[in-house]
PDB file of C-alpha atoms and ligand atoms in Angstrom:
ATOM      1  CA  MET A1481      15.462   3.822  33.056  1.00  0.00           C
ATOM      2  CA  SER A1482      13.597   1.708  30.485  1.00  0.00           C
ATOM      3  CA  ASP A1483      10.755   3.411  28.618  1.00  0.00           C
ATOM      4  CA  LYS A1484       9.016   0.075  28.105  1.00  0.00           C
ATOM      5  CA  PRO A1485       5.254   0.648  28.005  1.00  0.00           C
ATOM      6  CA  GLU A1486       3.287  -1.025  30.787  1.00  0.00           C
ATOM      7  CA  LYS A1487       0.837  -2.451  28.254  1.00  0.00           C
ATOM      8  CA  PHE A1488       1.093  -2.781  24.490  1.00  0.00           C
ATOM      9  CA  ILE A1489      -2.535  -3.700  23.860  1.00  0.00           C
ATOM     10  CA  ASP A1490      -5.505  -2.179  25.710  1.00  0.00           C
ATOM     11  CA  GLU A1491      -8.665  -3.920  26.893  1.00  0.00           C
ATOM     12  CA  ASN A1492     -10.322  -3.222  23.518  1.00  0.00           C
ATOM     13  CA  GLY A1493      -7.515  -4.961  21.646  1.00  0.00           C
ATOM     14  CA  ILE A1494      -6.037  -1.678  20.374  1.00  0.00           C
ATOM     15  CA  ARG A1495      -2.269  -1.218  20.123  1.00  0.00           C
ATOM     16  CA  LEU A1496      -0.289   1.897  21.133  1.00  0.00           C
ATOM     17  CA  ASP A1497      -0.528   3.326  17.590  1.00  0.00           C
ATOM     18  CA  GLY A1498      -4.261   2.625  17.296  1.00  0.00           C
ATOM     19  CA  ARG A1499      -4.041  -0.559  15.232  1.00  0.00           C
ATOM     20  CA  ARG A1500      -5.620  -3.939  15.854  1.00  0.00           C
ATOM     21  CA  ALA A1501      -3.351  -6.996  16.199  1.00  0.00           C
ATOM     22  CA  ASP A1502      -3.720  -8.006  12.543  1.00  0.00           C
ATOM     23  CA  GLU A1503      -3.391  -4.546  10.938  1.00  0.00           C
ATOM     24  CA  ILE A1504      -0.374  -3.272   9.031  1.00  0.00           C
ATOM     25  CA  ARG A1505       0.735   0.355   9.155  1.00  0.00           C
ATOM     26  CA  PRO A1506      -0.338   2.649   6.284  1.00  0.00           C
ATOM     27  CA  MET A1507       1.954   2.241   3.252  1.00  0.00           C
ATOM     28  CA  THR A1508       2.514   4.548   0.283  1.00  0.00           C
ATOM     29  CA  VAL A1509       4.829   3.933  -2.671  1.00  0.00           C
ATOM     30  CA  GLU A1510       6.123   5.984  -5.562  1.00  0.00           C
ATOM     31  CA  MET A1511       8.034   4.445  -8.447  1.00  0.00           C
ATOM     32  CA  GLY A1512      10.601   6.010 -10.779  1.00  0.00           C
ATOM     33  CA  VAL A1513      11.771   8.673  -8.335  1.00  0.00           C
ATOM     34  CA  LEU A1514      15.460   8.577  -9.372  1.00  0.00           C
ATOM     35  CA  SER A1515      16.405   9.531 -12.918  1.00  0.00           C
ATOM     36  CA  ARG A1516      19.936   8.041 -12.815  1.00  0.00           C
ATOM     37  CA  ALA A1517      18.919   4.587 -11.632  1.00  0.00           C
ATOM     38  CA  ASP A1518      17.418   2.023 -14.028  1.00  0.00           C
ATOM     39  CA  GLY A1519      14.574   1.516 -11.581  1.00  0.00           C
ATOM     40  CA  SER A1520      13.594   3.045  -8.273  1.00  0.00           C
ATOM     41  CA  CYS A1521      10.916   3.256  -5.614  1.00  0.00           C
ATOM     42  CA  TYR A1522      10.333   5.426  -2.570  1.00  0.00           C
ATOM     43  CA  LEU A1523       8.245   3.787   0.126  1.00  0.00           C
ATOM     44  CA  GLU A1524       6.775   5.041   3.381  1.00  0.00           C
ATOM     45  CA  TRP A1525       5.406   2.538   5.862  1.00  0.00           C
ATOM     46  CA  GLY A1526       4.266   4.065   9.121  1.00  0.00           C
ATOM     47  CA  ASN A1527       7.266   6.191  10.085  1.00  0.00           C
ATOM     48  CA  ASN A1528       9.715   4.198   7.956  1.00  0.00           C
ATOM     49  CA  LYS A1529      11.051   5.940   4.858  1.00  0.00           C
ATOM     50  CA  VAL A1530      12.994   3.833   2.387  1.00  0.00           C
ATOM     51  CA  LEU A1531      14.450   4.409  -1.055  1.00  0.00           C
ATOM     52  CA  ALA A1532      15.301   1.504  -3.356  1.00  0.00           C
ATOM     53  CA  ALA A1533      17.347   1.835  -6.540  1.00  0.00           C
ATOM     54  CA  VAL A1534      18.238  -0.795  -9.136  1.00  0.00           C
ATOM     55  CA  TYR A1535      21.143  -0.625 -11.577  1.00  0.00           C
ATOM     56  CA  GLY A1536      21.579  -3.216 -14.280  1.00  0.00           C
ATOM     57  CA  PRO A1537      21.680  -5.739 -15.646  1.00  0.00           C
ATOM     58  CA  ARG A1538      25.264  -4.796 -16.531  1.00  0.00           C
ATOM     59  CA  GLU A1539      28.526  -6.686 -16.933  1.00  0.00           C
ATOM     60  CA  LEU A1540      29.913  -7.858 -13.607  1.00  0.00           C
ATOM     61  CA  HIS A1541      33.427  -6.857 -12.577  1.00  0.00           C
ATOM     62  CA  PRO A1542      35.667  -8.399 -11.389  1.00  0.00           C
ATOM     63  CA  ARG A1543      35.012 -11.130 -13.936  1.00  0.00           C
ATOM     64  CA  ARG A1544      35.851 -13.933 -11.509  1.00  0.00           C
ATOM     65  CA  LEU A1545      32.539 -13.184  -9.747  1.00  0.00           C
ATOM     66  CA  GLN A1546      30.563 -13.702 -12.968  1.00  0.00           C
ATOM     67  CA  ARG A1547      28.141 -16.614 -13.169  1.00  0.00           C
ATOM     68  CA  PRO A1548      28.229 -18.119 -16.662  1.00  0.00           C
ATOM     69  CA  GLY A1549      24.567 -19.184 -16.765  1.00  0.00           C
ATOM     70  CA  GLU A1550      22.887 -16.396 -14.825  1.00  0.00           C
ATOM     71  CA  ALA A1551      23.047 -12.894 -13.422  1.00  0.00           C
ATOM     72  CA  LEU A1552      24.123 -12.186  -9.869  1.00  0.00           C
ATOM     73  CA  VAL A1553      21.593 -10.236  -7.809  1.00  0.00           C
ATOM     74  CA  ARG A1554      23.557  -8.048  -5.393  1.00  0.00           C
ATOM     75  CA  TYR A1555      21.539  -6.396  -2.637  1.00  0.00           C
ATOM     76  CA  ARG A1556      22.852  -3.697  -0.326  1.00  0.00           C
ATOM     77  CA  TYR A1557      20.774  -2.622   2.673  1.00  0.00           C
ATOM     78  CA  ASN A1558      22.020   0.546   4.333  1.00  0.00           C
ATOM     79  CA  MET A1559      20.739   2.715   7.139  1.00  0.00           C
ATOM     80  CA  ALA A1560      21.529   6.411   6.756  1.00  0.00           C
ATOM     81  CA  ALA A1561      23.426   7.844   9.734  1.00  0.00           C
ATOM     82  CA  PHE A1562      20.472  10.134  10.463  1.00  0.00           C
ATOM     83  CA  SER A1563      17.779   7.452  10.122  1.00  0.00           C
ATOM     84  CA  VAL A1564      17.641   6.448  13.792  1.00  0.00           C
ATOM     85  CA  GLU A1565      17.503   8.148  17.163  1.00  0.00           C
ATOM     86  CA  ASP A1566      21.195   7.585  17.968  1.00  0.00           C
ATOM     87  CA  ARG A1567      23.322   8.325  14.911  1.00  0.00           C
ATOM     88  CA  ILE A1568      24.464   5.151  13.151  1.00  0.00           C
ATOM     89  CA  ARG A1569      28.123   4.817  12.254  1.00  0.00           C
ATOM     90  CA  PRO A1570      28.320   4.985   8.455  1.00  0.00           C
ATOM     91  CA  GLY A1571      29.517   1.939   6.524  1.00  0.00           C
ATOM     92  CA  PRO A1572      28.671  -1.739   6.639  1.00  0.00           C
ATOM     93  CA  SER A1573      28.019  -3.457   9.960  1.00  0.00           C
ATOM     94  CA  ARG A1574      27.378  -7.081  10.899  1.00  0.00           C
ATOM     95  CA  ARG A1575      23.651  -6.295  10.939  1.00  0.00           C
ATOM     96  CA  SER A1576      23.547  -4.601   7.529  1.00  0.00           C
ATOM     97  CA  THR A1577      25.736  -7.311   5.956  1.00  0.00           C
ATOM     98  CA  GLU A1578      23.383 -10.017   7.230  1.00  0.00           C
ATOM     99  CA  ILE A1579      20.251  -8.137   6.135  1.00  0.00           C
ATOM    100  CA  SER A1580      21.764  -7.520   2.682  1.00  0.00           C
ATOM    101  CA  LYS A1581      22.551 -11.216   2.238  1.00  0.00           C
ATOM    102  CA  VAL A1582      19.169 -12.598   3.260  1.00  0.00           C
ATOM    103  CA  SER A1583      17.229  -9.841   1.456  1.00  0.00           C
ATOM    104  CA  GLY A1584      19.027 -10.529  -1.826  1.00  0.00           C
ATOM    105  CA  GLU A1585      18.261 -14.227  -1.431  1.00  0.00           C
ATOM    106  CA  ALA A1586      14.584 -13.374  -0.903  1.00  0.00           C
ATOM    107  CA  PHE A1587      14.431 -12.433  -4.611  1.00  0.00           C
ATOM    108  CA  GLU A1588      16.177 -15.539  -5.960  1.00  0.00           C
ATOM    109  CA  PRO A1589      13.008 -17.500  -6.790  1.00  0.00           C
ATOM    110  CA  VAL A1590      11.402 -14.647  -8.750  1.00  0.00           C
ATOM    111  CA  VAL A1591      14.156 -12.778 -10.641  1.00  0.00           C
ATOM    112  CA  MET A1592      14.748 -14.497 -13.995  1.00  0.00           C
ATOM    113  CA  THR A1593      18.511 -14.305 -13.810  1.00  0.00           C
ATOM    114  CA  GLN A1594      18.993 -16.866 -16.615  1.00  0.00           C
ATOM    115  CA  TYR A1595      18.385 -14.126 -19.218  1.00  0.00           C
ATOM    116  CA  TYR A1596      21.520 -12.221 -18.197  1.00  0.00           C
ATOM    117  CA  PRO A1597      24.516 -14.564 -17.922  1.00  0.00           C
ATOM    118  CA  SER A1598      27.654 -13.003 -16.425  1.00  0.00           C
ATOM    119  CA  ALA A1599      25.749  -9.838 -15.513  1.00  0.00           C
ATOM    120  CA  VAL A1600      24.975  -8.196 -12.195  1.00  0.00           C
ATOM    121  CA  ILE A1601      21.748  -6.617 -11.038  1.00  0.00           C
ATOM    122  CA  ASP A1602      22.483  -4.218  -8.182  1.00  0.00           C
ATOM    123  CA  VAL A1603      19.757  -3.394  -5.679  1.00  0.00           C
ATOM    124  CA  PHE A1604      20.430  -0.588  -3.213  1.00  0.00           C
ATOM    125  CA  ALA A1605      18.050  -0.118  -0.299  1.00  0.00           C
ATOM    126  CA  GLU A1606      18.630   3.068   1.659  1.00  0.00           C
ATOM    127  CA  VAL A1607      16.772   3.534   4.921  1.00  0.00           C
ATOM    128  CA  LEU A1608      16.231   7.267   5.391  1.00  0.00           C
ATOM    129  CA  GLN A1609      14.067   7.025   8.494  1.00  0.00           C
ATOM    130  CA  ALA A1610      13.771   3.904  10.634  1.00  0.00           C
ATOM    131  CA  ASP A1611      10.913   2.915  12.891  1.00  0.00           C
ATOM    132  CA  ALA A1612      11.061  -0.914  13.052  1.00  0.00           C
ATOM    133  CA  GLY A1613      10.470  -3.140  10.065  1.00  0.00           C
ATOM    134  CA  THR A1614      13.065  -1.525   7.824  1.00  0.00           C
ATOM    135  CA  ARG A1615      14.318  -4.777   6.239  1.00  0.00           C
ATOM    136  CA  THR A1616      10.756  -5.672   5.238  1.00  0.00           C
ATOM    137  CA  ALA A1617      10.041  -2.113   4.059  1.00  0.00           C
ATOM    138  CA  ALA A1618      13.220  -2.242   1.952  1.00  0.00           C
ATOM    139  CA  ILE A1619      12.179  -5.542   0.333  1.00  0.00           C
ATOM    140  CA  ASN A1620       8.753  -4.120  -0.539  1.00  0.00           C
ATOM    141  CA  ALA A1621      10.407  -1.093  -2.161  1.00  0.00           C
ATOM    142  CA  ALA A1622      13.097  -3.185  -3.893  1.00  0.00           C
ATOM    143  CA  THR A1623      10.442  -5.360  -5.568  1.00  0.00           C
ATOM    144  CA  LEU A1624       8.945  -2.303  -7.267  1.00  0.00           C
ATOM    145  CA  ALA A1625      12.370  -0.879  -8.137  1.00  0.00           C
ATOM    146  CA  LEU A1626      13.242  -4.181  -9.867  1.00  0.00           C
ATOM    147  CA  VAL A1627      10.026  -4.074 -11.895  1.00  0.00           C
ATOM    148  CA  ASP A1628      10.648  -0.383 -12.657  1.00  0.00           C
ATOM    149  CA  ALA A1629      14.076  -1.361 -14.028  1.00  0.00           C
ATOM    150  CA  GLY A1630      12.391  -3.803 -16.403  1.00  0.00           C
ATOM    151  CA  ILE A1631      13.954  -6.876 -14.812  1.00  0.00           C
ATOM    152  CA  PRO A1632      11.923  -9.953 -15.834  1.00  0.00           C
ATOM    153  CA  MET A1633      10.324 -11.488 -12.758  1.00  0.00           C
ATOM    154  CA  LYS A1634       7.985 -14.427 -12.208  1.00  0.00           C
ATOM    155  CA  GLY A1635       6.039 -12.344  -9.701  1.00  0.00           C
ATOM    156  CA  LEU A1636       6.352  -9.891  -6.846  1.00  0.00           C
ATOM    157  CA  VAL A1637       7.852 -10.326  -3.378  1.00  0.00           C
ATOM    158  CA  ALA A1638       6.267  -8.768  -0.283  1.00  0.00           C
ATOM    159  CA  ALA A1639       7.533  -8.741   3.276  1.00  0.00           C
ATOM    160  CA  CYS A1640       6.116  -8.067   6.720  1.00  0.00           C
ATOM    161  CA  ALA A1641       7.023  -8.973  10.300  1.00  0.00           C
ATOM    162  CA  VAL A1642       4.911 -10.528  13.006  1.00  0.00           C
ATOM    163  CA  GLY A1643       5.810 -10.506  16.681  1.00  0.00           C
ATOM    164  CA  LYS A1644       4.516 -11.022  20.170  1.00  0.00           C
ATOM    165  CA  VAL A1645       3.613  -8.499  22.855  1.00  0.00           C
ATOM    166  CA  ASP A1646       1.502  -8.956  25.998  1.00  0.00           C
ATOM    167  CA  GLY A1647       1.321 -12.661  25.083  1.00  0.00           C
ATOM    168  CA  GLN A1648      -0.428 -11.860  21.778  1.00  0.00           C
ATOM    169  CA  LEU A1649       0.717 -12.072  18.184  1.00  0.00           C
ATOM    170  CA  VAL A1650       0.786  -8.695  16.414  1.00  0.00           C
ATOM    171  CA  LEU A1651       1.403  -7.940  12.757  1.00  0.00           C
ATOM    172  CA  ASP A1652       3.938  -5.387  11.492  1.00  0.00           C
ATOM    173  CA  LEU A1653       5.682  -4.412  14.745  1.00  0.00           C
ATOM    174  CA  ASN A1654       6.115  -0.742  15.568  1.00  0.00           C
ATOM    175  CA  LYS A1655       9.220   0.536  17.373  1.00  0.00           C
ATOM    176  CA  PRO A1656       8.202  -0.100  21.020  1.00  0.00           C
ATOM    177  CA  GLU A1657       6.807  -3.528  20.068  1.00  0.00           C
ATOM    178  CA  ASP A1658      10.059  -4.361  18.287  1.00  0.00           C
ATOM    179  CA  ASN A1659      12.267  -3.027  21.090  1.00  0.00           C
ATOM    180  CA  TYR A1660      10.463  -4.472  24.074  1.00  0.00           C
ATOM    181  CA  GLY A1661       8.342  -7.285  22.654  1.00  0.00           C
ATOM    182  CA  ASP A1662       8.947 -11.010  23.138  1.00  0.00           C
ATOM    183  CA  ALA A1663       9.597 -11.892  19.483  1.00  0.00           C
ATOM    184  CA  ASP A1664      10.131 -10.470  15.992  1.00  0.00           C
ATOM    185  CA  LEU A1665       9.616 -12.702  12.943  1.00  0.00           C
ATOM    186  CA  PRO A1666      10.240 -10.912   9.627  1.00  0.00           C
ATOM    187  CA  ILE A1667       9.042 -12.892   6.600  1.00  0.00           C
ATOM    188  CA  ALA A1668       9.136 -12.334   2.830  1.00  0.00           C
ATOM    189  CA  MET A1669       7.060 -14.317   0.373  1.00  0.00           C
ATOM    190  CA  THR A1670       6.111 -14.650  -3.258  1.00  0.00           C
ATOM    191  CA  GLU A1671       2.582 -14.121  -4.552  1.00  0.00           C
ATOM    192  CA  ASP A1672       2.118 -17.914  -4.318  1.00  0.00           C
ATOM    193  CA  GLY A1673       2.852 -17.708  -0.599  1.00  0.00           C
ATOM    194  CA  ASP A1674       6.272 -19.370  -0.889  1.00  0.00           C
ATOM    195  CA  ILE A1675       8.458 -18.024   1.909  1.00  0.00           C
ATOM    196  CA  THR A1676      11.747 -16.567   0.655  1.00  0.00           C
ATOM    197  CA  LEU A1677      12.992 -15.018   3.897  1.00  0.00           C
ATOM    198  CA  LEU A1678      12.294 -15.957   7.496  1.00  0.00           C
ATOM    199  CA  GLN A1679      14.273 -14.711  10.465  1.00  0.00           C
ATOM    200  CA  MET A1680      13.442 -14.832  14.132  1.00  0.00           C
ATOM    201  CA  ASP A1681      14.466 -12.882  17.168  1.00  0.00           C
ATOM    202  CA  GLY A1682      13.033 -13.948  20.540  1.00  0.00           C
ATOM    203  CA  ASN A1683      10.878 -16.915  21.418  1.00  0.00           C
ATOM    204  CA  LEU A1684       7.735 -18.294  19.801  1.00  0.00           C
ATOM    205  CA  THR A1685       6.143 -21.737  19.995  1.00  0.00           C
ATOM    206  CA  VAL A1686       5.677 -23.764  16.811  1.00  0.00           C
ATOM    207  CA  ASP A1687       1.951 -23.027  16.972  1.00  0.00           C
ATOM    208  CA  GLU A1688       2.643 -19.288  17.308  1.00  0.00           C
ATOM    209  CA  ILE A1689       5.021 -19.404  14.350  1.00  0.00           C
ATOM    210  CA  ASN A1690       2.379 -21.132  12.221  1.00  0.00           C
ATOM    211  CA  ARG A1691      -0.301 -18.654  13.237  1.00  0.00           C
ATOM    212  CA  GLY A1692       2.164 -15.797  12.727  1.00  0.00           C
ATOM    213  CA  ILE A1693       2.910 -16.971   9.185  1.00  0.00           C
ATOM    214  CA  GLU A1694      -0.819 -16.944   8.414  1.00  0.00           C
ATOM    215  CA  MET A1695      -1.061 -13.361   9.733  1.00  0.00           C
ATOM    216  CA  VAL A1696       1.919 -12.328   7.592  1.00  0.00           C
ATOM    217  CA  LYS A1697       0.287 -13.947   4.537  1.00  0.00           C
ATOM    218  CA  LYS A1698      -2.759 -11.711   5.018  1.00  0.00           C
ATOM    219  CA  GLY A1699      -0.520  -8.663   5.516  1.00  0.00           C
ATOM    220  CA  CYS A1700       1.468  -9.516   2.378  1.00  0.00           C
ATOM    221  CA  GLU A1701      -1.763  -9.879   0.386  1.00  0.00           C
ATOM    222  CA  GLN A1702      -2.500  -6.239   1.234  1.00  0.00           C
ATOM    223  CA  ILE A1703       1.047  -5.225   0.305  1.00  0.00           C
ATOM    224  CA  PHE A1704       0.758  -7.030  -3.061  1.00  0.00           C
ATOM    225  CA  GLU A1705      -2.386  -4.986  -3.714  1.00  0.00           C
ATOM    226  CA  ILE A1706      -0.513  -1.749  -2.934  1.00  0.00           C
ATOM    227  CA  GLN A1707       2.384  -2.834  -5.182  1.00  0.00           C
ATOM    228  CA  LYS A1708       0.026  -3.785  -8.012  1.00  0.00           C
ATOM    229  CA  ALA A1709      -1.865  -0.498  -7.727  1.00  0.00           C
ATOM    230  CA  ALA A1710       1.477   1.340  -8.115  1.00  0.00           C
ATOM    231  CA  LEU A1711       2.326  -0.797 -11.153  1.00  0.00           C
ATOM    232  CA  MET A1712      -1.085  -0.176 -12.678  1.00  0.00           C
ATOM    233  CA  SER A1713      -0.809   3.571 -12.223  1.00  0.00           C
ATOM    234  CA  LYS A1714       2.662   3.600 -13.822  1.00  0.00           C
ATOM    235  CA  PHE A1715       2.285   0.987 -16.560  1.00  0.00           C
ATOM    236  CA  GLY A1716      -1.426   0.230 -16.684  1.00  0.00           C
ATOM    237  CA  THR A1717      -2.254   2.540 -19.559  1.00  0.00           C
ATOM    238  CA  ILE A1718      -0.046   0.735 -22.094  1.00  0.00           C
ATOM    239  CA  GLU A1719      -2.704  -1.854 -22.906  1.00  0.00           C
ATOM    240  CA  GLU A1720      -5.362   0.830 -23.253  1.00  0.00           C
ATOM    241  CA  GLU A1721      -3.177   2.735 -25.703  1.00  0.00           C
ATOM    242  CA  GLU A1722      -2.591  -0.430 -27.724  1.00  0.00           C
ATOM    243  CA  VAL A1723      -6.325  -1.063 -27.856  1.00  0.00           C
ATOM    244  CA  LEU A1724      -6.926   2.506 -29.031  1.00  0.00           C
ATOM    245  CA  GLU A1725      -4.304   2.149 -31.772  1.00  0.00           C
ATOM    246  CA  ASP A1726      -5.840  -1.068 -33.183  1.00  0.00           C
TER     247      ASP A1726
HETATM  248  N1  UDP B2089      17.620   0.427  15.129  1.00  0.00           N
HETATM  249  C1  UDP B2089      18.437   1.432  15.620  1.00  0.00           C
HETATM  250  N2  UDP B2089      19.798   1.303  15.472  1.00  0.00           N
HETATM  251  C2  UDP B2089      20.359   0.223  14.870  1.00  0.00           C
HETATM  252  C3  UDP B2089      19.533  -0.786  14.390  1.00  0.00           C
HETATM  253  C4  UDP B2089      18.159  -0.660  14.523  1.00  0.00           C
HETATM  254  O1  UDP B2089      17.950   2.415  16.157  1.00  0.00           O
HETATM  255  O2  UDP B2089      21.595   0.150  14.777  1.00  0.00           O
HETATM  256  C5  UDP B2089      16.165   0.582  15.271  1.00  0.00           C
HETATM  257  C6  UDP B2089      15.508   0.986  13.956  1.00  0.00           C
HETATM  258  O3  UDP B2089      14.417   1.841  14.220  1.00  0.00           O
HETATM  259  C7  UDP B2089      15.014  -0.332  13.424  1.00  0.00           C
HETATM  260  C8  UDP B2089      14.583  -1.011  14.707  1.00  0.00           C
HETATM  261  O4  UDP B2089      15.569  -0.646  15.654  1.00  0.00           O
HETATM  262  O5  UDP B2089      13.950  -0.173  12.502  1.00  0.00           O
HETATM  263  C9  UDP B2089      14.468  -2.513  14.624  1.00  0.00           C
HETATM  264  O6  UDP B2089      15.681  -3.045  14.174  1.00  0.00           O
HETATM  265  P1  UDP B2089      15.794  -4.518  13.647  1.00  0.00           P
HETATM  266  O7  UDP B2089      17.243  -4.909  13.739  1.00  0.00           O
HETATM  267  O8  UDP B2089      14.781  -5.394  14.304  1.00  0.00           O
HETATM  268  O9  UDP B2089      15.463  -4.409  12.082  1.00  0.00           O
HETATM  269  P2  UDP B2089      14.143  -3.946  11.319  1.00  0.00           P
HETATM  270  O10 UDP B2089      12.956  -4.267  12.191  1.00  0.00           O
HETATM  271  O11 UDP B2089      14.276  -2.477  11.080  1.00  0.00           O
HETATM  272  O12 UDP B2089      14.158  -4.731  10.054  1.00  0.00           O
END
């Protein structure tokens, strides 16, 4: 028997988890949580728990994969076997391979790969607990792990999904909305609002997609603020120290 809720949004416009249509779930981040990685970030978003680690830049082997004028950004998204309700079979799957590919590409416009010819920058995103929106959660954590590793970037990348339930667009789908909703549209973007990842599952009209993108932009603005607050608390004192020394 399906455990699809009868209604996703009540008469007051409130969703099953108490949010309004345009609200994202609470997000907390912590940078530098792994001492053996060059950069890392642990992120919680609603009930999602994600760890991102960055290694590199370092020389890429085998050498035939090296790019003479730039570094290769290699992104691996992985769901831990215990991260979902039904245990996931360990190892790569079609889904994780696809998510890894498009997530890595989402960073292409911002990572300044030209400074590290023939090198590789490895990004590992490990989903420890999944509750819908893990690819976007992983991208938000990976951005901070890249900065933590000191990788030069033109700006940050944030990601959030929008979807449709009960005929209405809703931001940052929770698990029942993702499972039983009519559409899921995960998007990543730069601080300038340039979209670097867009996938779609389900059906939306062109007008709904355009309105959905606007909702995601607002969600990503909030995520950029959270990311910047984390950066300020980790690195924000450097300038103050310099001023004191002068
Ligand atoms: N999920 C699962 N088993 C899987 C894949 C996904 O239980 O093999 C769950 C998990 O909670 C995930 C959600 O379904 O967050 C939505 O998956 P989707 O493929 O839409 O990716 P996501 O929204 O996590 O980026």
